[in-house]
PDB file of C-alpha atoms in Angstrom:
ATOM      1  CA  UNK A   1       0.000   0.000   0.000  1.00 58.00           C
ATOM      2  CA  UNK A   2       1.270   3.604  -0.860  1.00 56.00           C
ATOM      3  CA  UNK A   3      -0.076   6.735   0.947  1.00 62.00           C
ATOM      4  CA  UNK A   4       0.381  10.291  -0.780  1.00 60.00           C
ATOM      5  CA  UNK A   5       1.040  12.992   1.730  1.00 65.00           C
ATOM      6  CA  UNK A   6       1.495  16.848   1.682  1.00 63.00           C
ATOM      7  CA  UNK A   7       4.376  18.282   4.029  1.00 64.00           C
ATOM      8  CA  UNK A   8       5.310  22.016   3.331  1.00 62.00           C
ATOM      9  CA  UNK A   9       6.689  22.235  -0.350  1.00 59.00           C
ATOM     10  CA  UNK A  10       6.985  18.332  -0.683  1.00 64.00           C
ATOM     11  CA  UNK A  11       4.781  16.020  -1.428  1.00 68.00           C
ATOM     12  CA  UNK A  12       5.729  12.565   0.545  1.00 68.00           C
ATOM     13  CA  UNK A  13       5.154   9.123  -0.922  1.00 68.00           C
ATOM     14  CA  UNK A  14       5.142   6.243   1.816  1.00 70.00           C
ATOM     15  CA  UNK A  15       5.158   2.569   0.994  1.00 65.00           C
ATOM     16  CA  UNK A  16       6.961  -0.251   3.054  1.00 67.00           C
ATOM     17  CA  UNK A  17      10.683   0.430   2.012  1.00 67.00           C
ATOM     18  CA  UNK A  18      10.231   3.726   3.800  1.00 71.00           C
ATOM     19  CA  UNK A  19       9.267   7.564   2.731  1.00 71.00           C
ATOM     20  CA  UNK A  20       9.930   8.762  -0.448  1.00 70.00           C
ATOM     21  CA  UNK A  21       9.846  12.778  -0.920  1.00 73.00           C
ATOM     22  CA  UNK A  22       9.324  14.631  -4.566  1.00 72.00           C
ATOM     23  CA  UNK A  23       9.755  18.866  -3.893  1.00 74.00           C
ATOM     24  CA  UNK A  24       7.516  20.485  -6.440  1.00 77.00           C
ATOM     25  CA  UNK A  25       5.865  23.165  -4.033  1.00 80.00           C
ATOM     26  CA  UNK A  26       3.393  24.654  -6.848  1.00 82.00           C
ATOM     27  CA  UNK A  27       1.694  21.187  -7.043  1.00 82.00           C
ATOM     28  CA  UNK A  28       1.484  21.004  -3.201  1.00 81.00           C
ATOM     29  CA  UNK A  29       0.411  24.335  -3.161  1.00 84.00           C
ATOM     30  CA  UNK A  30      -2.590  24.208  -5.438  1.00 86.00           C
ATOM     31  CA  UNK A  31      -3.814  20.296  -4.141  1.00 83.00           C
ATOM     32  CA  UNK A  32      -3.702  22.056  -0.699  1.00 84.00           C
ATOM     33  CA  UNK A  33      -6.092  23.974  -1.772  1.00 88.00           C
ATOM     34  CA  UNK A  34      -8.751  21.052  -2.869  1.00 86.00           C
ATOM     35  CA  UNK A  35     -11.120  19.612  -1.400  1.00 89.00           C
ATOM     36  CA  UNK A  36     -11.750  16.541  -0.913  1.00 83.00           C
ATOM     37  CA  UNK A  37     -13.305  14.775  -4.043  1.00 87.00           C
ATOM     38  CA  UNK A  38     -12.664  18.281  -6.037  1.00 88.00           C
ATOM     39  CA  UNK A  39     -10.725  17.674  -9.208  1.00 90.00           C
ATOM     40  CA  UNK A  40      -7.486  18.359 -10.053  1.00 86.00           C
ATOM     41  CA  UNK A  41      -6.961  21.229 -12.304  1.00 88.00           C
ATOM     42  CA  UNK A  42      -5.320  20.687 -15.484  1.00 91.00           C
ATOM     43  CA  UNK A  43      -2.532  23.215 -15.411  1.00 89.00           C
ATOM     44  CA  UNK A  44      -1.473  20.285 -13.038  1.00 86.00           C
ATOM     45  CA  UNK A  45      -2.045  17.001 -15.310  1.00 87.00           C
ATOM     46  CA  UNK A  46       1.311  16.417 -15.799  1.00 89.00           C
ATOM     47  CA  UNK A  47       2.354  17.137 -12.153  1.00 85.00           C
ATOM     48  CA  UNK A  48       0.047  14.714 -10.752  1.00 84.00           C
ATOM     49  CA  UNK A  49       0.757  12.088 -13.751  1.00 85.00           C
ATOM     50  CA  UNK A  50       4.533  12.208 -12.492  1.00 84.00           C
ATOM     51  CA  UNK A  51       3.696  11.427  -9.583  1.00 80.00           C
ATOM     52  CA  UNK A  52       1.434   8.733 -10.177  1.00 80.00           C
ATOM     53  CA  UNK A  53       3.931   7.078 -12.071  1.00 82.00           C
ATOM     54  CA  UNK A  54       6.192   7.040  -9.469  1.00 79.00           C
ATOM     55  CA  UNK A  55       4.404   5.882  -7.010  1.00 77.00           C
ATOM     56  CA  UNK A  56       3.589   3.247  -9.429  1.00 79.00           C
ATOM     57  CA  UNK A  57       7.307   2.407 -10.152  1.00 80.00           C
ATOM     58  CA  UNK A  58       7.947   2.034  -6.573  1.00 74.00           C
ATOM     59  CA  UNK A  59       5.237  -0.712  -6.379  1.00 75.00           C
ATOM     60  CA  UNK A  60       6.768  -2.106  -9.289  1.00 79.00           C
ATOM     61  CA  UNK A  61       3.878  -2.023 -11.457  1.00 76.00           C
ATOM     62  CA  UNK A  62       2.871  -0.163 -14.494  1.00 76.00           C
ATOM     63  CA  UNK A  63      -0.905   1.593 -14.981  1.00 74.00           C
ATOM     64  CA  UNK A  64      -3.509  -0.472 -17.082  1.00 75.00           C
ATOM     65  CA  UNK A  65      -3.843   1.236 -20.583  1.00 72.00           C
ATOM     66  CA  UNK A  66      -7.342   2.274 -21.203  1.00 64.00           C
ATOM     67  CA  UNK A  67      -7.851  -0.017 -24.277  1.00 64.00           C
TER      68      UNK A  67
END
């Protein structure tokens, strides 16, 4: 399991090798401002699909395609 957290200008990935930590404080900035269930703004796709992926390589998977 991987949890996604905010921490000042970093956003924090933790899985069960430990914390992982990716600084990109205008992402954190503008997620801090969501609410829950809001969506994501798209001047921050790629942010957020960098991060994703990430978080995905440190599980050692890859996301399903949508074919």
């Amino acid at each position: 399991e991987i949890s996604l957290g905010l921490v000042g200008s970093e956003m924090c990935i933790r899985d069960r090798h430990g914390i992982h930590v990716a600084e990109d404080p205008v992402l954190v900035e503008t997620l801090s401002y969501l609410k829950l269930e809001q969506e994501v703004p798209e001047e921050v796709y790629q942010s957020v699909a960098t991060v994703l992926s990430w978080a995905y390589w440190l599980k050692g998977q890859v996301p399903q395609t949508l074919e």
